[in-house]
Coordinates of C-alpha atoms and ligand atoms in Angstrom, one line a residue:
X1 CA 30.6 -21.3 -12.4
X2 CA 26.9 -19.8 -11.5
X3 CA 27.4 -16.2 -10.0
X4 CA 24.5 -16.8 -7.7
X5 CA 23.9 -18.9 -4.7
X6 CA 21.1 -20.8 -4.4
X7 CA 19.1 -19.1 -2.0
X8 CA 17.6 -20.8 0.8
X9 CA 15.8 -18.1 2.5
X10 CA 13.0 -15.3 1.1
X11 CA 16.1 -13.3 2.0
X12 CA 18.5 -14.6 0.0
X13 CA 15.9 -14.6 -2.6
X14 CA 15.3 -10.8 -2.4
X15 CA 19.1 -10.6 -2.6
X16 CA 19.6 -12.0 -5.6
X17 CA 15.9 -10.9 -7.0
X18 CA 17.1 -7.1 -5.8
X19 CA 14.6 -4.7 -8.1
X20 CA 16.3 -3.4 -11.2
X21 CA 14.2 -0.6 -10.4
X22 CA 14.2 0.6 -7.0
X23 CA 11.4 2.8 -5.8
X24 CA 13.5 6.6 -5.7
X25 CA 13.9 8.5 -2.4
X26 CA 12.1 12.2 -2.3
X27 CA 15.6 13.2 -2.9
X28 CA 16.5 11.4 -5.6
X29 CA 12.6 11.6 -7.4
X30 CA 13.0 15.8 -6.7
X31 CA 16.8 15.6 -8.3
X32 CA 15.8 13.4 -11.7
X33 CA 12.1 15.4 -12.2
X34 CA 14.3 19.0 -12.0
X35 CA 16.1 17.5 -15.1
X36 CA 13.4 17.1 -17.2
X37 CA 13.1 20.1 -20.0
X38 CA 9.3 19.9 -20.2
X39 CA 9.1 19.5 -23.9
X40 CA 6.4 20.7 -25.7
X41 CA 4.5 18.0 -27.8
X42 CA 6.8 15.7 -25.8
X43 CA 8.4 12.5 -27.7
X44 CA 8.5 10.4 -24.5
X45 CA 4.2 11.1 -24.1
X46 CA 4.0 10.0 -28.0
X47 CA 5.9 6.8 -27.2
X48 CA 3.5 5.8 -24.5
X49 CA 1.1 3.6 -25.1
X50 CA -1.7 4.7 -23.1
X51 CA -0.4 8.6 -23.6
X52 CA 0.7 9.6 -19.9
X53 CA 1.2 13.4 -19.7
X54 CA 4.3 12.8 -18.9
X55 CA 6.0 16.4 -18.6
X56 CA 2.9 17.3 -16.6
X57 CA 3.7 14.5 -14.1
X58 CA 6.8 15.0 -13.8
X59 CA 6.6 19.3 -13.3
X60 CA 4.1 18.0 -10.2
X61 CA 6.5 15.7 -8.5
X62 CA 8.9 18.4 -8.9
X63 CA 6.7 21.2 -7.0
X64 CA 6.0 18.2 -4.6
X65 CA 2.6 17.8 -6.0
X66 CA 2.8 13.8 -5.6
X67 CA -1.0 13.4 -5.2
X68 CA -1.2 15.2 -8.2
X69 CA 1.4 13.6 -10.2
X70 CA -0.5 10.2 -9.2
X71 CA -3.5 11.3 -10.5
X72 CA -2.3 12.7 -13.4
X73 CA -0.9 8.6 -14.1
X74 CA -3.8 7.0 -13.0
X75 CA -6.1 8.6 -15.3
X76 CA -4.3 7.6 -18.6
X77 CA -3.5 4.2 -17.1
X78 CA -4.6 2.6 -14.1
X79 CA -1.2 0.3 -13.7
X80 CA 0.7 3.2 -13.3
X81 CA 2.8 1.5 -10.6
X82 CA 3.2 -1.6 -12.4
X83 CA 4.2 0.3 -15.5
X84 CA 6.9 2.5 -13.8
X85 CA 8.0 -1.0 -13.0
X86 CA 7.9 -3.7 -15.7
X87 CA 7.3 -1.5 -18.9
X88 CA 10.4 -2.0 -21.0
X89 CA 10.7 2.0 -21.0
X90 CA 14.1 1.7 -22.3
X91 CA 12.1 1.1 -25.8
X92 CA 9.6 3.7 -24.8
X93 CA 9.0 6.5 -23.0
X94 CA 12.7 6.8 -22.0
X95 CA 14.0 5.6 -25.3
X96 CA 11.8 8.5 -26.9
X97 CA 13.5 11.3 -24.3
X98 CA 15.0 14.1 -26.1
X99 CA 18.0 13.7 -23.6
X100 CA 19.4 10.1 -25.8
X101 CA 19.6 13.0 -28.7
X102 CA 22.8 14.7 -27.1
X103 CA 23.7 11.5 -25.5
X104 CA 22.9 12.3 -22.1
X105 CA 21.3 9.5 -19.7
X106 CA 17.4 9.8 -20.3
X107 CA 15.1 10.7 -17.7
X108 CA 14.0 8.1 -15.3
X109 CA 10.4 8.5 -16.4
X110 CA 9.6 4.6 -15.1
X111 CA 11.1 5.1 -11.8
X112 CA 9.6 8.7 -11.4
X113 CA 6.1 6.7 -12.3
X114 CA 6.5 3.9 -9.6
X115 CA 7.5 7.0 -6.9
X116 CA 4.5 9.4 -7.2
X117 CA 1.8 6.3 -8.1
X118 CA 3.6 3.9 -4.8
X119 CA 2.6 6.9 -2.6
X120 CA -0.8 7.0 -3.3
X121 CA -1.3 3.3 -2.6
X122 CA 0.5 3.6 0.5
X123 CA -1.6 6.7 1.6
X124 CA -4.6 4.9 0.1
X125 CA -5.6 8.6 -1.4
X126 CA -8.2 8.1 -3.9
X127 CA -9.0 10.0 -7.1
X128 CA -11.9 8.1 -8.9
X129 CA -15.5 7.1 -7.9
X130 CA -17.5 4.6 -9.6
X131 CA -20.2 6.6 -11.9
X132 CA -24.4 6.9 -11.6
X133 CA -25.3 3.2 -12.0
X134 CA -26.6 2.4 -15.5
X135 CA -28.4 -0.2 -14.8
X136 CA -26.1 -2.7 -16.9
X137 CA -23.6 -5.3 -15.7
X138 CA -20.6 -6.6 -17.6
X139 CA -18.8 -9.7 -17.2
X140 CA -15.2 -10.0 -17.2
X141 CA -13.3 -13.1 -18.2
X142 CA -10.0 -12.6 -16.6
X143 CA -8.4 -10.3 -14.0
X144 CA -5.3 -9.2 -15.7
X145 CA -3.9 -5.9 -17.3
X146 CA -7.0 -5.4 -20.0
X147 CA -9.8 -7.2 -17.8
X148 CA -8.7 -4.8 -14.6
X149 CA -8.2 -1.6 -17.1
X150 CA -11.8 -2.5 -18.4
X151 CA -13.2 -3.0 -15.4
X152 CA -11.8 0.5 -13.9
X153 CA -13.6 2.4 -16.6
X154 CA -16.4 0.6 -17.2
X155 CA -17.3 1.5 -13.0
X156 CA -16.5 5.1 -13.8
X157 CA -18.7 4.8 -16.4
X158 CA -21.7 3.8 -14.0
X159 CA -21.6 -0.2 -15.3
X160 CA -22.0 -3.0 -12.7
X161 CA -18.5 -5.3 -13.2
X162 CA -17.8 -8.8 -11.7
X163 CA -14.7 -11.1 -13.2
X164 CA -14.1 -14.1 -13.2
X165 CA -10.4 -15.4 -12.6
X166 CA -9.0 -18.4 -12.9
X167 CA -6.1 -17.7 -10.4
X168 CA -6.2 -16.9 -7.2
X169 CA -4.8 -13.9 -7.3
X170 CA -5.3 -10.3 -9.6
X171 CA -3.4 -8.5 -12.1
X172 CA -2.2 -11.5 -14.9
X173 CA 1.3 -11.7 -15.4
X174 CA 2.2 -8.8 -13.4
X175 CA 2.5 -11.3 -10.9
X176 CA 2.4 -14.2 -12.8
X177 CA 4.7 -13.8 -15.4
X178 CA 7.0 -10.7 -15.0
X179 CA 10.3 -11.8 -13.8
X180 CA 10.6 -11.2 -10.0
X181 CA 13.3 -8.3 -10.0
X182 CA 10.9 -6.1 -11.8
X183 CA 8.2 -6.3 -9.4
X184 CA 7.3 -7.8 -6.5
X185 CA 4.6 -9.4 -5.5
X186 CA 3.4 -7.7 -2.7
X187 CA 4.0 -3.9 -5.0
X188 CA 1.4 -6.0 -7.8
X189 CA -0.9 -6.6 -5.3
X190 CA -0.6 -3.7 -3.3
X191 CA -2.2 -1.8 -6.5
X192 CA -4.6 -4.6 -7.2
X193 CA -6.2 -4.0 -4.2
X194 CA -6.1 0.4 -4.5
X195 CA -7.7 -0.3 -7.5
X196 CA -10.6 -2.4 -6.4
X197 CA -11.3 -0.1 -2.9
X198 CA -11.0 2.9 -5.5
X199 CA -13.4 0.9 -8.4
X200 CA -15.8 -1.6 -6.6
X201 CA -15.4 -4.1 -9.1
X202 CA -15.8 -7.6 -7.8
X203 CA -13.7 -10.2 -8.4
X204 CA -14.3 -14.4 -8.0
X205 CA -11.0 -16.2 -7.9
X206 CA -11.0 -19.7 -9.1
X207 CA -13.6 -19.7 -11.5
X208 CA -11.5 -20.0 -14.8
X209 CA -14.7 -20.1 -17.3
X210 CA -14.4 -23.1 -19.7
X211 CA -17.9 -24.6 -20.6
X212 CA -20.2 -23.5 -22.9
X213 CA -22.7 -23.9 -20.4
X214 CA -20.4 -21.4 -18.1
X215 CA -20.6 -19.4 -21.4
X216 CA -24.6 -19.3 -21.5
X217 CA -24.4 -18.8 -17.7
X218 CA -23.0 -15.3 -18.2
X219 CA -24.5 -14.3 -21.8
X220 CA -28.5 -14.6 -19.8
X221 CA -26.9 -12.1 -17.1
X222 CA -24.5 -9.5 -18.4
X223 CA -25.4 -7.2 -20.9
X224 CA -21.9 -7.6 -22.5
X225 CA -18.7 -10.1 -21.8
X226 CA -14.9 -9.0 -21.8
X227 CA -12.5 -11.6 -22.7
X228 CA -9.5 -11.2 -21.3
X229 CA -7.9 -14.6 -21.0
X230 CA -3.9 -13.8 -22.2
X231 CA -2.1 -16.7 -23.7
X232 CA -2.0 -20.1 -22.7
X233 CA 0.5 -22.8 -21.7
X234 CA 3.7 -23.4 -23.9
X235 CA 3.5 -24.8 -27.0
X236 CA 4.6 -27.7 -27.8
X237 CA 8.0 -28.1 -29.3
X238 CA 7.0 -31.9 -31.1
X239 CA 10.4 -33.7 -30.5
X240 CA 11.5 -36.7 -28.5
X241 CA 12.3 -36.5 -24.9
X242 CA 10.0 -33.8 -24.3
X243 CA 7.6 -35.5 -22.2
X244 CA 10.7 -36.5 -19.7
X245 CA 10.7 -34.9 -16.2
X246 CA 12.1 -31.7 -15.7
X247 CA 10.7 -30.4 -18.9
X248 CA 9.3 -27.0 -18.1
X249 CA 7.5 -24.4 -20.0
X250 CA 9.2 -21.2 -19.3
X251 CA 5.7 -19.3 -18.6
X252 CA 4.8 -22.2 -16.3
X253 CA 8.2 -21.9 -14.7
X254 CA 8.2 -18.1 -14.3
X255 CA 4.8 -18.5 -12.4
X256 CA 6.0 -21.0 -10.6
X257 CA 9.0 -19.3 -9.4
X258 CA 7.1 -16.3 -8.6
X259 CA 4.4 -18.2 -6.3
X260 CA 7.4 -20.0 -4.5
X261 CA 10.0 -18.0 -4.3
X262 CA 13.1 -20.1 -2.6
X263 CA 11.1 -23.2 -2.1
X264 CA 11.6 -24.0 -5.5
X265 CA 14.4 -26.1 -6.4
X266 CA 16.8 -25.1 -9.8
X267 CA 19.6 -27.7 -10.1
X268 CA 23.1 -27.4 -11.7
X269 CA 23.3 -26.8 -15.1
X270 CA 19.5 -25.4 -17.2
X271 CA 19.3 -24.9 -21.0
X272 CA 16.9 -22.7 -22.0
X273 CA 15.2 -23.0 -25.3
X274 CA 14.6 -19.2 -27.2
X275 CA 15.1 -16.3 -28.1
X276 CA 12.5 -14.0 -26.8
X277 CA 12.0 -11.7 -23.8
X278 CA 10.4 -14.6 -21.9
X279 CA 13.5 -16.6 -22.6
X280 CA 15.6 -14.0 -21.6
X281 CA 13.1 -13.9 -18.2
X282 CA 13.3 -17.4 -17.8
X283 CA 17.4 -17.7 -18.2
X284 CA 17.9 -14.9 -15.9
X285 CA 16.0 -16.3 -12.9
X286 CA 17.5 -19.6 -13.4
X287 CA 20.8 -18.2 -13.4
X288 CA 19.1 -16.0 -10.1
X289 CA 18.7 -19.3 -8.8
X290 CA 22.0 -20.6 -8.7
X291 CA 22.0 -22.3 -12.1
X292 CA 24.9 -22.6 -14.7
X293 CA 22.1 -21.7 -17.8
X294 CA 22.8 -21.9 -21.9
X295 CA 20.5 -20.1 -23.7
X296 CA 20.2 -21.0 -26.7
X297 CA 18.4 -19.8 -29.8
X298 CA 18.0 -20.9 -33.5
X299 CA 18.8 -18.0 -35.6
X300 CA 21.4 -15.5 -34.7
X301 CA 22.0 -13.6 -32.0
X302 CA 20.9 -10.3 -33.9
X303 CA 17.7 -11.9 -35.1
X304 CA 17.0 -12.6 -31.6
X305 CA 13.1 -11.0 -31.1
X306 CA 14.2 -10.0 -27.4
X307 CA 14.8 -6.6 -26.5
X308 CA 18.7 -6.1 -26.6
X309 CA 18.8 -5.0 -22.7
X310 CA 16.7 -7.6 -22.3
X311 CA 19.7 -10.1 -23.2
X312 CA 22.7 -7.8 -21.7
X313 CA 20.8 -8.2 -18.3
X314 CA 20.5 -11.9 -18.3
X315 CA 24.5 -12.0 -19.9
X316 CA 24.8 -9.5 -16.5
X317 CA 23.8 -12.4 -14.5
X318 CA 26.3 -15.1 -16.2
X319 CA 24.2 -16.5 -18.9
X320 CA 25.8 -18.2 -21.7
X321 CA 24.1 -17.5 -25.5
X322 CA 24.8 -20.3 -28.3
X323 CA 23.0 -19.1 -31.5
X324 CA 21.9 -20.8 -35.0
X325 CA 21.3 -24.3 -33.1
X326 CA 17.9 -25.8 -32.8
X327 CA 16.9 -28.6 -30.4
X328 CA 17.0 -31.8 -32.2
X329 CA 15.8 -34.3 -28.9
X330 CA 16.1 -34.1 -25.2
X331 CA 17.3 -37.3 -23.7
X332 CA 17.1 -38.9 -20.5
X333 CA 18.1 -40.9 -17.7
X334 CA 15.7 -42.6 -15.9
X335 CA 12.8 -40.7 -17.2
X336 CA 14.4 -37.4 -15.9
X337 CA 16.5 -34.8 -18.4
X338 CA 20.9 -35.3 -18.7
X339 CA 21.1 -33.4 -22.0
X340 CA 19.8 -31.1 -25.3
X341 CA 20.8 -32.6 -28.7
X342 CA 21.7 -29.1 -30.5
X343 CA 22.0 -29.3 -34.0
X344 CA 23.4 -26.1 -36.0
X345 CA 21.2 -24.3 -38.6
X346 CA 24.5 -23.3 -40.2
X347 CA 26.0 -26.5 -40.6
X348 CA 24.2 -29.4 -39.8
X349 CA 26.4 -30.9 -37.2
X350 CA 25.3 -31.7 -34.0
X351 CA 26.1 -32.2 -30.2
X352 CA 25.1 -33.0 -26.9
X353 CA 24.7 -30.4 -23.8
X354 CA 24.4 -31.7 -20.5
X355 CA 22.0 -30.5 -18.0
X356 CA 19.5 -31.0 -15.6
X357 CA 15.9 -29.3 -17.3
X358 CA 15.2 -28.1 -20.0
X359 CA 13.2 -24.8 -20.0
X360 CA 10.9 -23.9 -23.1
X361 CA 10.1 -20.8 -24.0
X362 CA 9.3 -21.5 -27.7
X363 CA 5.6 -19.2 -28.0
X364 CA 2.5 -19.9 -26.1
X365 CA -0.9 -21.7 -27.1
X366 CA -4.2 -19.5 -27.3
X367 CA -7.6 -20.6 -25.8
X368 CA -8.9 -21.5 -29.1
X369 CA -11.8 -24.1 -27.7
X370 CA -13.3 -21.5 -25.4
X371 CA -12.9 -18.6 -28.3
X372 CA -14.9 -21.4 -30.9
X373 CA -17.7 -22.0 -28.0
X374 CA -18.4 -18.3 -27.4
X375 CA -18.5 -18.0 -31.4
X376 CA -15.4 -15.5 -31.6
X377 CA -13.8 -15.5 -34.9
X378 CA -9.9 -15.7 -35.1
X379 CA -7.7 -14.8 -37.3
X380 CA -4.8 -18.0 -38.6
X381 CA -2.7 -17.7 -35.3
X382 CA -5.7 -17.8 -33.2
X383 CA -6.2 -14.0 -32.2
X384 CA -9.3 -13.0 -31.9
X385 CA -10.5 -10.7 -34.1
X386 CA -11.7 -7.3 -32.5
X387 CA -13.5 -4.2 -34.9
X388 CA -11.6 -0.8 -34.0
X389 CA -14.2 -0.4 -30.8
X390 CA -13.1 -4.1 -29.4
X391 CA -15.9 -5.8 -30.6
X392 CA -15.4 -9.3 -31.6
X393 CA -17.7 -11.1 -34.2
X394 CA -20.4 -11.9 -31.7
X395 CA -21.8 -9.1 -30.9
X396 CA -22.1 -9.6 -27.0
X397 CA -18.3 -10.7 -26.5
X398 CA -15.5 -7.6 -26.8
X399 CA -11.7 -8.1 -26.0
X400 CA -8.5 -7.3 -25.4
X401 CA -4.5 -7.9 -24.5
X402 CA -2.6 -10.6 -25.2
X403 CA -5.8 -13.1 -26.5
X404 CA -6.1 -10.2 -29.5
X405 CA -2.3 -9.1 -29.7
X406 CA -0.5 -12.4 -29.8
X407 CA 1.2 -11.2 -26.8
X408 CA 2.4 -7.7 -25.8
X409 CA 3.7 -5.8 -23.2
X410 CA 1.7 -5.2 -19.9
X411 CA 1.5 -1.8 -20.5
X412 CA -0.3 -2.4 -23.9
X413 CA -3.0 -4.8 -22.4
X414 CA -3.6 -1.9 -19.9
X415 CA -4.4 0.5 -22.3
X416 CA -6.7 -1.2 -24.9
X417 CA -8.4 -2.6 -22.0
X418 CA -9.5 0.7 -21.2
X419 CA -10.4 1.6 -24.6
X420 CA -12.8 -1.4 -25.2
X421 CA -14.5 -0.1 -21.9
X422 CA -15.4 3.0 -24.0
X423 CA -16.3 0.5 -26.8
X424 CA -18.6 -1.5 -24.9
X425 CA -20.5 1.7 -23.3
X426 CA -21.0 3.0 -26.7
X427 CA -22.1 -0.1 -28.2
X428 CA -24.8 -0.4 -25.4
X429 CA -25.8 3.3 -25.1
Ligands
LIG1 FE1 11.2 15.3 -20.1 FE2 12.6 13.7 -21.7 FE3 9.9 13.8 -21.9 FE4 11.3 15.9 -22.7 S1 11.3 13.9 -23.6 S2 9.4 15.9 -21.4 S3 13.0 15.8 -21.2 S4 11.1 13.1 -20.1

């Protein structure tokens, strides 16, 4: 039996979407920052990727400094909200705290982030001006974690910025492709928008660039281009039935569900294809949704590439792991999904599973035409290939996140986005 209702309102849906995360009170922010022993040459700082002083942010919030707790966030990483929200801290900062040594719960450090950084985006206080103009403009091809990152220090730095997004709305998959119970999407977009009254970047929505002639368009006006396109739709899996309706792409179906909240429909019974920490995303909503969901992956379940929390929270939610099987088919009836053949990597044999879609979240193409037009080199799995200052092999294109990485978290996009901004100011100084 599922162990959600459907819901059928946007307040059901917050219901069972409740944030695993909830924003902290004063009391409780003042409470969990007095616990923190203020270590010197902190582990938890070392385990972030874009090096928040962490101890330092957290000794403000406890003397009630919240401004300056905020900036002190903000200047090492400008999703500092988003961060306190969807960064899988367990494996980071918070798996890092000194406190998991005596086996004593770690500090909140994510929820501590999300408190001091909210407060300044409610307040609208505002800690950065854009720099002396230079003179130089930049393009920026995408307005997700490393496109906005880049763009925030490439104003501070005095450059001219506009992106160009494909969406309609900022901020990548922090709204289109974290699971809903991490952050909402008015808390994505509330920052989104701090950022670009703080910044002055401008951004045009629905202008995905795909041409070379778009390509030449921006090269003969921007003194440098930023790619910053992420991944692309699911790959393929290559076996029959896939084509059948209610066939879904779990990255597709993660936006989806986080566009439409309870107007989306999940029937019955959902198997989801993978083993990763989008499948894990994907299975939990489903089973959010009112669904009865299999999960099932092809190797073990300790081979599994998601995090192990990851998998105890979608368990947490009712859904059902089958390991070593691997999808054989998908049939239908009348050109919609009944069923998964499964066939065991162990043994060979094989079986039907009934359900109603099939959701695949088996890796994610790259945007290998577009990287070949604007002359980027990749490497054999289609990344492209960046020098240490984020410079690709043409000279007048850098990069960044998940179109260089293969796909990482947020808070990693954030951070080398800012970096290439210092590569692409020194490269044109
Ligand atoms: Fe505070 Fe833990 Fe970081 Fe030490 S490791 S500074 S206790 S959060």
């Amino acid at each position: 039996m599922p162990e959600f209702k459907k819901p059928t309102s946007e307040q059901e849906f917050e219901k069972n979407f409740s944030q695993i995360k909830p924003l902290m009170s004063d009391t409780e922010a003042y409470y969990e920052s007095s616990r923190c022993l203020f270590c010197y040459d902190a582990p938890c700082v070392n385990a972030c990727p874009t090096g928040i002083d962490i101890p330092l942010f957290i000794r403000q919030i406890n003397s009630k400094n919240d401004s300056g707790a905020a900036k002190t966030i903000y200047e090492s990483n400008f999703f500092g909200y988003a961060c306190g929200k969807v960064c899988p801290t367990e494996v980071l900062c918070e798996g890092a705290c000194v406190y998991n040594n005596s086996d004593v719960k770690p500090i909140e450090i994510g929820r501590l982030q999300s408190y001091a950084t909210g407060k300044s985006i409610q307040s609208g206080k505002k800690y950065f001006k854009a720099g002396k103009p230079n003179g130089k403009k930049i393009a920026i091809i995408g307005a997700g974690p490393a496109g906005i990152s880049c763009a925030c220090e490439l104003r501070i730095l005095g450059f001219d910025v506009d992106i160009f997004e494909a969406k309609e709305k900022p901020s990548g998959l922090t709204v289109h492709g974290v699971a809903p119970y991490k952050i909402t999407n008015k808390e994505a977009l509330d920052e989104m928008k701090y950022l670009q009254d703080q910044f002055g970047f401008h951004i045009t929505y629905q202008k995905p660039v795909l041409t070379k002639t778009d390509l030449d368009t921006l090269e003969g006006s921007y003194d440098a281009i930023f790619i910053g396109i992420g991944l692309g739709a699911t790959s393929e899996l290559k076996i029959k039935g896939e084509q059948l309706a209610n066939v879904f792409g779990a990255v597709e179906f993660v936006d989806t569900l986080r566009m439409n909240h309870h107007k989306i429909s999940v029937p019955g019974k959902v198997v989801v294809l993978g083993g990763g920490n989008t499948a894990m995303d994907a299975a939990s909503e489903t089973a959010r949704m009112g669904a009865q969901v299999i999960l099932a992956y092809r190797r073990s379940k300790e081979e599994m590439p998601a995090y192990d929390f990851e998998y105890d929270l979608a368990k947490s939610v009712g859904v059902k792991g089958v390991f070593n099987v691997t999808p054989e088919e998908i049939i239908g009836e009348n050109g919609k999904v009944s069923g998964v053949r499964l066939k065991s990597t162990t043994d060979g044999n094989s079986y039907l599973e009934p359900c109603d879609w099939v959701i695949k979240a088996t890796g994610q193409s790259k945007h290998s035409e577009l990287l070949r037009l604007a002359n980027v080199s990749m490497d054999e799995k289609g990344r492209i290939i960046v020098k240490e200052n984020f410079q690709t092999s043409n000279k007048k294109y850098f990069a960044a996140g998940d179109a260089v990485s293969g796909g990482e978290e947020v808070v990693n996009a954030a951070a080398n986005g800012k970096k290439a901004a210092k590569g692409i100011a020194a490269a044109l100084s």
